[in-house]
Amino acid sequence: MTGHAQHTDLLWRAQTYVAAAQIHLRDNVLLRRPLSLGDVKARPAGHWGTVPGTAWALAHITLLSGTGGSELVPLLGAGHAGVAQIAAGWLTGHLAAARPQFTCDEQGLVNLCRSFPEVAGLGSEVTPALPAGDFLGGRLGGCLPFAQGAALASGAGRVIVPVLGDGECETPTTAAAWLAAHALPGTPVLPIVHLNGFRMGAPSLLADLDERALTAYAAGLGWHACTITVPDDGHEVFHAELAQAIADTLAGRRTVLFMRCVKGWSGPATVGGQQVLGTAQAHKTPLTGAAADSAQLHALEAWLSSYRPEELFTDAGHPGPCLATALAETGCPRLKAPRPAPAPAPVRQQPVSFADAVTTMIRAHAHAGDFRVFSPDELASNRLAELAGRPWTTEVLAEEVLGEQLAGFNAAGGRGVLISYEAFAPLLATGLVSLLKQQRMPGAAPRPSFNLLLTSYGWHNTYTHGDPSLTTTLLALEDPALRVLTPADPARLAAVLDDAFTSTGQLNVIVAGKHPLPPIPADTLREELDRGVAVWPHLSDAQPPALTVVVCGDLPAAVTAEALPRIRAELGVAVRVVSVLDLTVLGDPAVWPAGLATDELDVLLGEDAALLVVTLGHPAAIWSLLKARYARPVEVIGWRETEGPRSQPDLAALAGMSAEGLLTAAGRLLKARTRCDTW
């Protein structure tokens, strides 16, 4: 072997050994003596099958990073590859930086093996606390478009290298992302597809293709492909092909490496007379009974010994001289930390329409710095045609792909917004839930906020285009990083966008309609932005209210303004109107940072007023915030599904989103309030 090949082999053997050890062992972690039953975990847990190939790829990527003037940033698409990531992090010292008890010596490895799979709160899957963990693998299929977005903000000389499982390539998100690369020319992304032949429980479809078919498949999507078989082709061949692929990628040629291997290679071939190697049985550890079965114990000892740990580690468990030299040559770059948001150019005009508000704010931020717009092929439909075709705009007809591209762009320090029809936004739910999870995990780096603008409501659309489920789903998570913003007019929309675009660490979901509605006085705008809620004096009576109407959004504001004269004339009561700009102010302040305490809400809403909430989305979303906090009559008017297509006036009437509907609901509430007063 050449010196480089020797170093990659040392890294591969060390990572693979530590991965197998942390799954199985609780003592004797360097095999200083023959394994005994007491050295082995009673219930080993972890995913073995992906480890050999993942460790091979990581060893080569980290040794090549920084050579030839280019940095390589690996991302792991499969969450189950976390076993290999943690092993690599232990060797490089990154794990000890996150958790000091896992020092790179024998005691640190004992601690790791005994702690796995919990790993002191880091878990057993891919973690943001370690290199290669900027993408969270729980959302299977998103790593390729995430890498594309990250590459947009990563700067010259950096190549993002997502390591994808062959099962991932069966997901619609990955499948669409190969084509989506055409919308991002020159983006330096080099995917390595780990073809080990199996998904978790069955043969993968992609690995069944021979080299000719794989090459044709990639070429048809616009990618140059190279197929390598490991370990048969050896470290030298893989190194040469990877180096060439990096050069091609930096030159603007879309390139993919297909790394073909046997699932679980270097592990046990059979267990109890049953084939394991190259089958789905290798996905998790095949040796589940080594603590009680002497045959499995001997098989485990032979397996671990095959990596020759005595050549890798000193007696104290530190990396030996050769391994230490290899580790010193590795580069482990991460995606950039976010930069302070540049100040946009001042907006001098008063937005008078949805299009004015959105395009004015986006142009200001795009002009000021690193900002991008991601949208399906709907900008013109959303009355935002002015944004289409801009160098900082990407349009691909796949919400899941765009969501991951924006997430990757954020992870590399970029700021942006995804604009979508409200009806199709639920396609983003899995990715957004995973993003929120990642932000909560130990070691997660701060990122610019993920901003989502939802428009083209079902209220003004066809039967198939009505679904406000995303906000309902997200509010149910009770994640304090979430804000659901419902600006009532273009001026408020512009202010909300400006604030969201400069924020960090939040998921801002902004719900705003594209249709013109009556203007609203701006005298409470500052209070709404600061507090998330305000009384609207122009619609409210001066005396204490018997009925308080809470409006959440532009359409509710317009319908409420239309209904108020009839409510006052026919019911003869004082009414207060409260505008909610951030829905989470209605929630428990113990959960939501913007949540108002009950006594604050009582003052805002009126001490004993009946409460009518008018919202754009599902009433269930509001009830999830209110819970049982109000000892007063409360009713919520919002989106309702119908049994089939209806005209828009009929839809509004069915849901109560009309002047007549609000009047009827107000009457019910006031009767209930009267009954409460007589108790």
XYZ file of C-alpha atoms in Angstrom:
679
model
C 0.000 0.000 0.000
C 0.991 3.604 -0.532
C 1.290 5.869 2.490
C -2.126 7.400 1.773
C -3.727 3.969 1.415
C -2.158 2.838 4.676
C -3.591 5.857 6.471
C -7.086 5.335 5.096
C -6.923 1.658 6.006
C -5.885 2.529 9.553
C -8.735 5.018 9.861
C -11.228 2.570 8.404
C -10.162 -0.275 10.702
C -10.157 1.974 13.776
C -13.608 3.454 13.059
C -15.109 0.066 12.271
C -13.578 -1.563 15.346
C -14.814 1.162 17.697
C -18.273 1.015 16.125
C -18.548 -2.740 16.617
C -17.120 -2.481 20.128
C -19.576 0.182 21.271
C -22.499 -1.938 20.071
C -21.361 -5.107 21.867
C -18.872 -4.548 24.695
C -19.025 -3.254 28.222
C -15.502 -4.215 29.286
C -12.195 -5.487 27.850
C -12.742 -2.964 25.085
C -9.247 -3.330 23.568
C -9.176 -7.159 23.736
C -6.231 -7.257 26.139
C -7.395 -10.740 27.099
C -9.829 -13.284 25.658
C -13.439 -12.138 25.797
C -15.545 -13.495 28.609
C -19.319 -13.533 28.899
C -19.135 -10.674 31.408
C -17.395 -8.430 28.874
C -20.422 -8.416 26.580
C -23.695 -6.505 26.785
C -26.738 -8.603 27.553
C -28.797 -6.756 24.937
C -26.556 -5.199 22.299
C -28.313 -2.460 20.316
C -27.200 -0.589 17.246
C -27.086 -0.672 13.466
C -24.111 -2.571 12.141
C -24.785 -3.115 8.433
C -24.058 0.430 7.255
C -20.895 0.848 9.346
C -18.180 -0.624 7.075
C -19.163 1.380 3.993
C -19.859 4.576 5.934
C -16.504 4.334 7.736
C -14.757 3.708 4.404
C -16.312 6.822 2.873
C -15.609 8.989 5.941
C -11.975 7.874 6.099
C -11.374 8.865 2.490
C -13.345 12.115 2.662
C -11.617 13.373 5.803
C -8.130 12.487 4.539
C -8.719 14.220 1.202
C -10.275 17.327 2.739
C -7.903 20.251 2.590
C -5.667 18.728 -0.063
C -5.497 20.356 -3.465
C -7.000 23.572 -2.110
C -10.500 22.169 -1.539
C -12.434 21.379 1.626
C -14.846 18.459 1.767
C -17.845 18.620 4.098
C -19.398 15.183 4.622
C -23.088 14.757 5.463
C -24.632 11.450 6.507
C -28.033 10.782 4.994
C -28.873 7.686 7.016
C -29.539 8.245 10.697
C -28.406 4.672 11.350
C -24.909 5.694 10.238
C -24.560 7.428 13.589
C -22.685 4.402 14.960
C -19.840 5.102 12.536
C -20.051 8.857 13.111
C -19.712 8.433 16.879
C -16.755 6.081 16.423
C -15.023 8.612 14.196
C -15.801 11.386 16.676
C -14.236 9.396 19.508
C -11.041 8.910 17.501
C -10.719 12.575 16.490
C -11.547 13.946 19.941
C -14.701 15.721 18.786
C -16.794 13.430 20.976
C -14.721 14.301 24.047
C -15.198 17.981 23.241
C -18.949 17.426 23.437
C -18.864 14.925 26.315
C -15.601 15.012 28.320
C -16.060 11.521 29.745
C -15.363 9.983 26.325
C -11.636 10.702 26.208
C -9.557 9.044 23.503
C -8.048 6.409 25.777
C -9.061 3.071 27.221
C -11.247 4.496 29.972
C -12.956 6.831 27.529
C -13.746 3.897 25.257
C -15.059 1.903 28.217
C -17.305 4.838 29.052
C -18.515 5.048 25.456
C -19.223 1.343 25.153
C -21.142 1.286 28.416
C -23.075 4.438 27.548
C -24.023 3.401 24.017
C -26.730 3.705 22.666
C -27.596 6.678 24.905
C -24.087 8.233 24.628
C -24.800 10.650 27.469
C -27.793 12.226 25.786
C -26.398 12.347 22.246
C -28.177 9.176 21.159
C -27.058 6.418 18.809
C -27.985 7.998 15.493
C -26.424 10.867 13.559
C -25.931 13.809 15.919
C -25.271 17.504 15.193
C -22.682 17.493 17.973
C -20.154 15.769 15.685
C -18.707 16.304 12.197
C -20.873 14.987 9.330
C -23.974 15.632 11.455
C -25.255 18.892 9.995
C -28.129 16.967 8.394
C -30.379 14.973 10.735
C -30.981 11.559 9.188
C -34.407 11.014 10.697
C -36.011 12.543 7.606
C -34.964 9.853 5.164
C -34.337 11.115 1.658
C -33.553 14.747 2.389
C -29.772 14.696 2.489
C -29.146 15.288 -1.228
C -31.289 18.450 -1.546
C -30.017 19.616 1.867
C -26.481 19.314 0.499
C -27.509 21.301 -2.588
C -28.804 24.129 -0.423
C -25.708 24.061 1.788
C -23.459 24.261 -1.264
C -25.195 27.480 -2.346
C -23.837 29.250 0.738
C -20.565 27.409 1.295
C -18.225 29.508 -0.813
C -15.497 28.707 -3.314
C -13.326 25.625 -2.865
C -15.837 23.735 -0.727
C -17.524 20.547 -1.862
C -20.479 19.112 0.054
C -20.306 15.303 0.077
C -23.578 13.633 1.109
C -23.243 9.906 1.798
C -26.582 8.392 0.785
C -27.954 4.920 1.383
C -29.350 3.003 -1.564
C -32.688 2.849 0.259
C -32.740 6.664 0.352
C -32.645 6.698 -3.425
C -36.105 5.116 -3.465
C -37.629 8.115 -1.688
C -39.398 10.764 -3.771
C -37.326 13.533 -2.201
C -34.007 12.059 -3.323
C -35.421 11.013 -6.688
C -36.595 14.575 -7.387
C -33.360 16.107 -6.091
C -31.267 14.564 -8.895
C -33.333 16.608 -11.366
C -33.523 19.632 -9.058
C -29.756 20.026 -9.407
C -30.402 21.448 -12.877
C -32.010 24.477 -11.204
C -28.762 25.088 -9.269
C -25.980 25.095 -11.875
C -22.434 25.031 -10.592
C -23.433 23.886 -7.109
C -20.482 21.831 -5.750
C -22.174 18.670 -4.446
C -20.586 15.233 -4.811
C -22.956 12.455 -3.675
C -21.556 9.084 -2.659
C -24.299 6.476 -2.928
C -23.637 3.594 -0.567
C -24.905 0.544 -2.478
C -24.774 -2.255 0.057
C -27.722 -4.033 -1.526
C -30.369 -3.670 1.140
C -32.753 -1.307 2.776
C -33.483 -2.058 6.400
C -35.508 -5.200 5.707
C -35.343 -6.066 2.015
C -33.139 -5.743 -1.083
C -32.825 -2.212 -2.438
C -33.957 -1.454 -5.963
C -30.980 0.638 -7.026
C -28.363 -1.918 -6.055
C -30.028 -4.442 -8.369
C -28.851 -2.403 -11.369
C -25.545 -3.378 -12.952
C -22.838 -0.828 -13.676
C -24.127 -0.098 -17.180
C -27.657 0.493 -15.937
C -26.447 2.655 -13.039
C -24.408 4.804 -15.388
C -27.361 5.163 -17.764
C -29.698 6.001 -14.885
C -27.407 8.774 -13.671
C -26.712 10.055 -17.191
C -30.420 10.307 -17.925
C -30.741 12.627 -14.943
C -27.746 14.690 -16.021
C -25.051 13.189 -13.797
C -21.726 11.573 -14.664
C -21.361 8.353 -12.677
C -18.491 6.221 -11.491
C -19.038 2.832 -9.829
C -16.472 1.433 -7.399
C -16.590 -1.879 -5.533
C -15.122 -1.821 -2.028
C -13.041 -3.242 -0.549
C -12.178 -5.189 -3.729
C -10.977 -2.163 -5.702
C -8.894 -1.073 -2.735
C -8.070 2.244 -1.129
C -5.833 3.431 -3.975
C -8.554 3.114 -6.595
C -11.188 4.731 -4.378
C -8.838 7.573 -3.512
C -8.061 8.248 -7.169
C -11.706 8.155 -8.225
C -12.762 10.408 -5.337
C -10.015 12.921 -6.141
C -11.066 12.999 -9.794
C -14.721 13.366 -8.854
C -13.857 16.327 -6.633
C -11.993 17.994 -9.473
C -14.896 17.360 -11.861
C -17.405 18.729 -9.358
C -15.412 21.903 -8.815
C -15.212 22.279 -12.584
C -19.008 22.273 -12.759
C -19.584 18.678 -13.900
C -22.321 16.970 -11.885
C -20.730 13.750 -10.625
C -21.901 10.885 -8.436
C -19.891 7.987 -6.980
C -21.713 4.690 -6.592
C -19.879 2.750 -3.880
C -20.905 -0.878 -4.174
C -20.210 -3.232 -1.275
C -21.665 -6.194 0.597
C -23.899 -5.284 3.522
C -22.097 -5.937 6.782
C -18.773 -6.873 5.160
C -15.975 -7.620 7.615
C -18.617 -8.860 10.085
C -19.844 -12.410 10.745
C -20.732 -14.372 7.609
C -23.116 -16.746 9.351
C -24.711 -17.043 12.781
C -26.204 -20.310 13.975
C -25.871 -21.768 10.482
C -27.878 -18.900 8.919
C -26.388 -16.526 6.340
C -25.914 -12.984 7.656
C -23.337 -11.354 5.409
C -24.957 -9.706 2.434
C -28.478 -10.062 3.800
C -30.946 -7.884 5.684
C -29.909 -9.759 8.838
C -26.739 -7.668 8.873
C -28.662 -4.403 9.280
C -28.582 -4.584 13.062
C -26.054 -6.601 15.015
C -26.261 -10.283 14.102
C -24.735 -11.348 17.428
C -27.543 -10.663 19.867
C -26.723 -13.491 22.286
C -22.969 -13.297 22.817
C -23.439 -12.693 26.551
C -24.964 -16.149 26.962
C -23.878 -18.153 23.890
C -20.226 -19.251 23.775
C -20.337 -19.778 20.008
C -21.492 -16.198 19.492
C -18.914 -14.997 21.997
C -16.102 -16.647 20.026
C -17.546 -15.222 16.796
C -17.562 -11.743 18.314
C -13.954 -12.097 19.468
C -12.850 -13.256 16.009
C -14.779 -10.397 14.406
C -13.246 -7.695 16.602
C -9.780 -9.231 16.370
C -9.909 -9.079 12.568
C -9.381 -5.295 12.765
C -6.088 -5.892 14.636
C -6.697 -3.425 17.475
C -3.200 -4.079 18.841
C -1.859 -2.258 15.754
C -4.233 0.637 16.250
C -3.959 1.527 19.936
C -1.313 1.819 22.616
C -1.536 -0.067 25.889
C -3.270 2.966 27.374
C -5.829 2.996 24.591
C -4.510 6.076 22.797
C -4.134 5.965 19.019
C -0.841 4.311 18.154
C 1.856 6.246 16.270
C 0.669 5.280 12.779
C -3.007 5.878 13.544
C -2.166 9.160 15.269
C -0.332 10.311 12.141
C -3.353 9.419 10.005
C -5.708 11.244 12.370
C -3.485 14.328 12.267
C -4.000 14.489 8.491
C -7.800 14.364 8.623
C -9.923 17.421 8.056
C -13.371 17.634 9.643
C -14.895 20.872 8.353
C -18.436 21.795 9.296
C -20.935 24.049 7.631
C -20.482 27.737 8.416
C -21.900 29.371 11.491
C -24.528 32.008 10.672
C -23.340 35.501 10.008
C -25.125 38.548 11.424
C -27.988 39.482 9.141
C -27.013 42.441 6.956
C -29.259 45.452 7.283
C -31.567 45.651 4.264
C -32.082 48.851 2.369
C -34.784 50.981 4.039
C -38.244 50.388 2.625
C -39.581 53.833 1.811
C -42.872 52.940 0.181
C -45.988 51.834 2.078
C -46.985 48.382 0.795
C -50.555 48.478 -0.469
C -50.925 44.862 -1.583
C -49.685 41.376 -0.807
C -47.384 41.503 -3.851
C -45.996 44.902 -2.816
C -45.252 43.718 0.705
C -43.533 40.476 -0.301
C -41.528 41.703 -3.270
C -40.433 44.905 -1.531
C -39.111 43.071 1.520
C -37.479 40.265 -0.446
C -35.771 42.665 -2.845
C -34.409 44.670 0.095
C -32.950 41.591 1.790
C -31.681 39.998 -1.411
C -29.889 43.237 -2.278
C -28.314 43.466 1.160
C -26.684 40.059 1.315
C -26.878 36.271 1.280
C -30.605 35.699 0.754
C -32.574 33.301 -1.466
C -36.166 32.523 -2.402
C -37.306 28.921 -2.860
C -40.701 28.228 -4.400
C -42.592 25.671 -6.441
C -43.659 26.720 -9.923
C -46.277 29.051 -8.435
C -44.733 32.484 -8.041
C -46.821 33.939 -10.851
C -49.942 32.259 -9.489
C -49.163 33.796 -6.106
C -48.942 37.243 -7.758
C -45.187 37.297 -7.240
C -44.064 36.974 -10.862
C -41.531 39.738 -10.273
C -39.485 37.315 -8.156
C -39.323 34.597 -10.811
C -36.108 34.276 -12.796
C -34.013 36.229 -10.322
C -30.489 34.886 -9.670
C -31.451 34.385 -6.031
C -34.705 32.503 -6.783
C -35.062 28.729 -7.202
C -38.265 27.198 -8.536
C -38.736 23.414 -8.495
C -42.108 21.695 -8.363
C -41.352 19.709 -5.198
C -41.979 21.242 -1.776
C -39.958 18.572 0.045
C -36.887 19.249 -2.098
C -37.192 23.018 -1.674
C -37.640 22.665 2.071
C -34.420 20.676 2.366
C -32.562 23.094 0.090
C -33.583 26.000 2.304
C -32.643 24.002 5.425
C -29.198 23.293 3.974
C -28.805 26.922 2.914
C -29.660 27.972 6.491
C -27.192 25.446 7.920
C -24.419 27.018 5.859
C -25.329 30.501 7.129
C -27.683 31.665 4.375
C -31.040 33.340 4.920
C -34.129 32.854 2.859
C -37.798 32.005 2.524
C -39.889 29.214 1.038
C -43.144 30.428 -0.548
C -45.865 27.825 -1.032
C -49.550 27.268 -1.505
C -51.047 26.564 1.915
C -52.671 23.394 0.545
C -49.348 21.752 -0.356
C -47.391 22.828 2.711
C -48.261 19.645 4.682
C -45.731 17.905 2.421
C -43.112 19.765 4.459
C -44.277 18.441 7.827
C -41.778 15.601 8.282
C -38.816 17.768 7.363
C -39.901 20.648 9.586
C -40.529 18.379 12.572
C -37.046 16.953 12.069
C -35.542 20.435 11.871
C -37.160 21.365 15.167
C -35.810 18.160 16.700
C -32.326 18.960 15.442
C -32.412 22.445 16.955
C -33.220 20.893 20.338
C -30.371 18.364 20.210
C -27.103 18.855 22.083
C -24.433 20.378 19.900
C -26.800 21.910 17.359
C -25.313 25.079 15.921
C -27.464 28.222 15.696
C -28.875 28.854 12.241
C -30.799 31.596 10.514
C -34.508 30.962 10.915
C -36.414 28.743 8.505
C -39.057 31.044 7.015
C -42.182 29.703 5.330
C -44.731 31.975 3.651
C -48.082 30.266 3.043
C -50.555 31.857 0.700
C -53.308 30.884 -1.775
C -55.662 29.708 0.962
C -58.352 27.119 0.491
C -60.836 29.884 1.338
C -60.229 31.359 -2.108
C -59.387 28.211 -4.018
C -60.688 24.946 -5.397
C -61.825 21.982 -3.336
C -58.523 20.134 -3.812
C -56.534 23.194 -2.716
C -57.793 23.552 0.839
C -55.661 22.188 3.674
C -54.327 24.256 6.597
C -53.000 21.129 8.336
C -49.364 22.165 8.577
C -49.906 24.872 11.196
C -52.188 22.544 13.179
C -49.497 19.857 13.177
C -46.694 22.200 14.147
C -48.586 23.889 16.983
C -49.326 20.480 18.480
C -45.565 19.989 18.965
C -45.405 22.831 21.516
C -41.906 23.723 20.350
C -40.900 27.185 21.588
C -38.919 27.846 18.398
C -42.161 27.950 16.392
C -44.031 31.131 15.525
C -47.250 31.113 13.500
C -47.687 34.648 12.224
C -50.986 35.910 10.811
C -50.561 39.501 9.577
C -53.876 41.187 8.851
C -52.775 43.510 6.025
C -49.822 44.241 3.711
C -48.149 46.687 6.104
C -48.153 44.068 8.843
C -46.988 41.403 6.405
C -44.011 43.525 5.350
C -43.034 44.146 8.983
C -43.356 40.452 9.854
C -41.212 39.403 6.898
C -38.521 41.919 7.794
C -38.382 40.593 11.355
C -38.438 36.928 10.297
C -35.675 37.348 7.727
C -33.266 38.719 10.331
C -34.144 36.266 13.118
C -32.146 33.221 14.194
C -33.124 29.785 15.452
C -36.845 29.997 14.753
C -39.365 28.346 12.475
C -41.477 31.246 11.235
C -44.680 30.195 9.492
C -46.314 33.276 7.972
C -49.885 32.893 6.703
C -51.010 35.700 4.400
C -53.515 35.831 1.543
C -52.760 37.211 -1.905
C -56.251 38.686 -2.452
C -56.918 42.391 -1.794
C -58.733 43.254 1.425
C -59.678 46.553 3.111
C -56.791 48.498 4.683
C -56.349 48.606 8.454
C -55.017 51.561 10.497
C -51.359 51.133 11.391
C -51.482 52.818 14.807
C -51.142 49.486 16.685
C -48.598 47.920 14.317
C -45.629 48.461 16.634
C -47.502 46.939 19.580
C -48.530 43.933 17.498
C -44.919 43.329 16.462
C -43.551 43.739 19.980
C -46.286 41.920 21.881
C -47.820 39.705 19.213
C -51.291 41.063 19.944
C -53.134 44.384 20.321
C -56.613 45.855 20.792
C -57.839 47.567 17.624
C -59.366 50.884 18.777
C -60.949 51.617 15.398
C -63.212 48.558 15.765
C -63.656 48.518 19.564
C -66.084 50.204 21.956
C -64.675 52.265 24.804
C -66.675 50.545 27.566
C -65.866 47.086 28.954
C -66.875 44.466 26.401
C -69.536 41.800 26.707
C -68.046 40.168 23.592
C -64.437 40.132 22.450
C -63.660 39.070 18.897
C -60.100 37.797 18.383
C -59.020 38.011 14.759
C -56.139 35.848 13.533
C -55.245 36.931 10.026
C -56.357 39.020 7.098
C -59.575 37.265 6.066
C -60.837 37.037 9.685
C -60.134 40.760 10.066
C -62.172 41.617 6.979
C -65.094 39.366 7.938
C -65.100 40.742 11.489
C -65.189 44.348 10.278
C -68.158 43.455 8.076
C -70.025 41.695 10.894
C -69.556 44.256 13.693
C -72.309 46.721 12.715
C -74.879 43.914 12.734
C -73.591 42.489 16.018
C -73.882 45.875 17.714
C -77.258 46.689 16.158
C -78.955 43.326 16.701
C -77.359 42.212 19.978
C -76.890 45.609 21.598
C -73.604 44.905 23.352
C -70.173 46.505 23.654
C -67.581 44.720 21.525
C -63.805 44.702 21.632
C -61.646 43.517 18.711
C -58.219 42.078 19.441
C -55.777 41.279 16.634
C -53.395 38.365 17.132
C -50.271 38.597 15.016
C -48.514 35.591 16.594
C -50.872 32.733 17.411
C -48.600 31.449 20.160
C -49.474 34.421 22.410
C -52.692 32.492 23.126
C -50.711 29.584 24.549
C -49.305 28.809 27.966
C -46.271 31.044 28.691
C -44.611 28.025 30.317
C -44.386 26.555 26.782
C -44.450 29.500 24.393
C -42.003 32.416 24.788
C -44.635 34.846 23.464
C -47.459 33.335 25.536
C -49.364 35.779 27.729
C -50.161 34.996 31.348
C -53.808 34.475 32.191
C -54.101 37.795 34.053
C -52.599 39.628 31.050
C -55.073 37.969 28.731
C -57.969 38.806 31.049
C -57.061 42.492 30.870
C -56.570 42.321 27.113
C -59.745 40.380 26.371
C -62.002 41.858 29.029
C -62.542 40.359 32.457
C -65.812 38.563 31.780
C -66.368 38.981 28.046
C -67.433 36.043 25.919
C -64.711 35.135 23.449
C -65.147 34.598 19.710
C -61.920 33.596 17.926
C -61.886 33.873 14.133
C -58.947 32.097 12.499
C -57.742 31.095 9.058
C -56.818 27.536 10.011
C -58.380 24.684 11.905
C -60.217 25.562 15.132
C -58.291 22.638 16.638
C -55.071 24.635 16.308
C -56.529 27.417 18.455
C -57.987 24.983 20.991
C -54.559 23.348 21.344
C -53.277 26.742 22.501
C -56.217 27.792 24.652
C -56.696 24.399 26.329
C -58.698 25.017 29.524
C -57.273 28.426 30.402
C -60.526 30.389 30.104
C -63.499 30.198 32.471
C -65.765 31.991 30.012
C -67.835 31.060 26.956
C -65.489 30.552 24.008
C -66.151 29.671 20.378
C -63.692 29.312 17.508
C -64.576 29.822 13.852
C -62.121 28.459 11.302
C -61.567 26.050 8.449
C -64.016 23.184 7.956
C -63.804 20.382 5.435
C -66.746 19.797 3.110
C -68.087 16.646 1.497
C -67.272 17.946 -1.972
C -66.665 21.049 -4.086
C -68.580 24.160 -3.065
C -68.650 27.767 -4.161
C -66.531 30.057 -2.046
C -69.543 31.805 -0.449
C -71.000 28.393 0.436
C -67.695 27.280 1.946
C -67.526 30.425 4.075
C -71.142 30.003 5.174
C -70.598 26.370 6.141
C -67.598 27.307 8.298
C -69.261 30.390 9.793
C -66.649 32.631 8.155
C -69.174 35.298 7.165
C -70.990 38.249 8.724
C -74.042 36.056 9.289
C -71.917 33.293 10.800
C -70.177 35.648 13.223
C -73.505 37.194 14.238
C -74.980 33.767 14.958
C -71.942 32.678 16.947
C -71.970 35.937 18.928
C -75.612 35.341 19.828
C -74.844 31.863 21.137
C -71.923 33.142 23.178
C -73.895 35.987 24.764
C -76.681 33.600 25.770
C -74.090 31.313 27.341
C -72.534 34.299 29.107
C -75.925 35.298 30.529
C -76.472 31.790 31.858
C -73.037 31.842 33.488
C -73.877 35.161 35.209
C -77.024 33.649 36.775
C -75.249 30.681 38.333
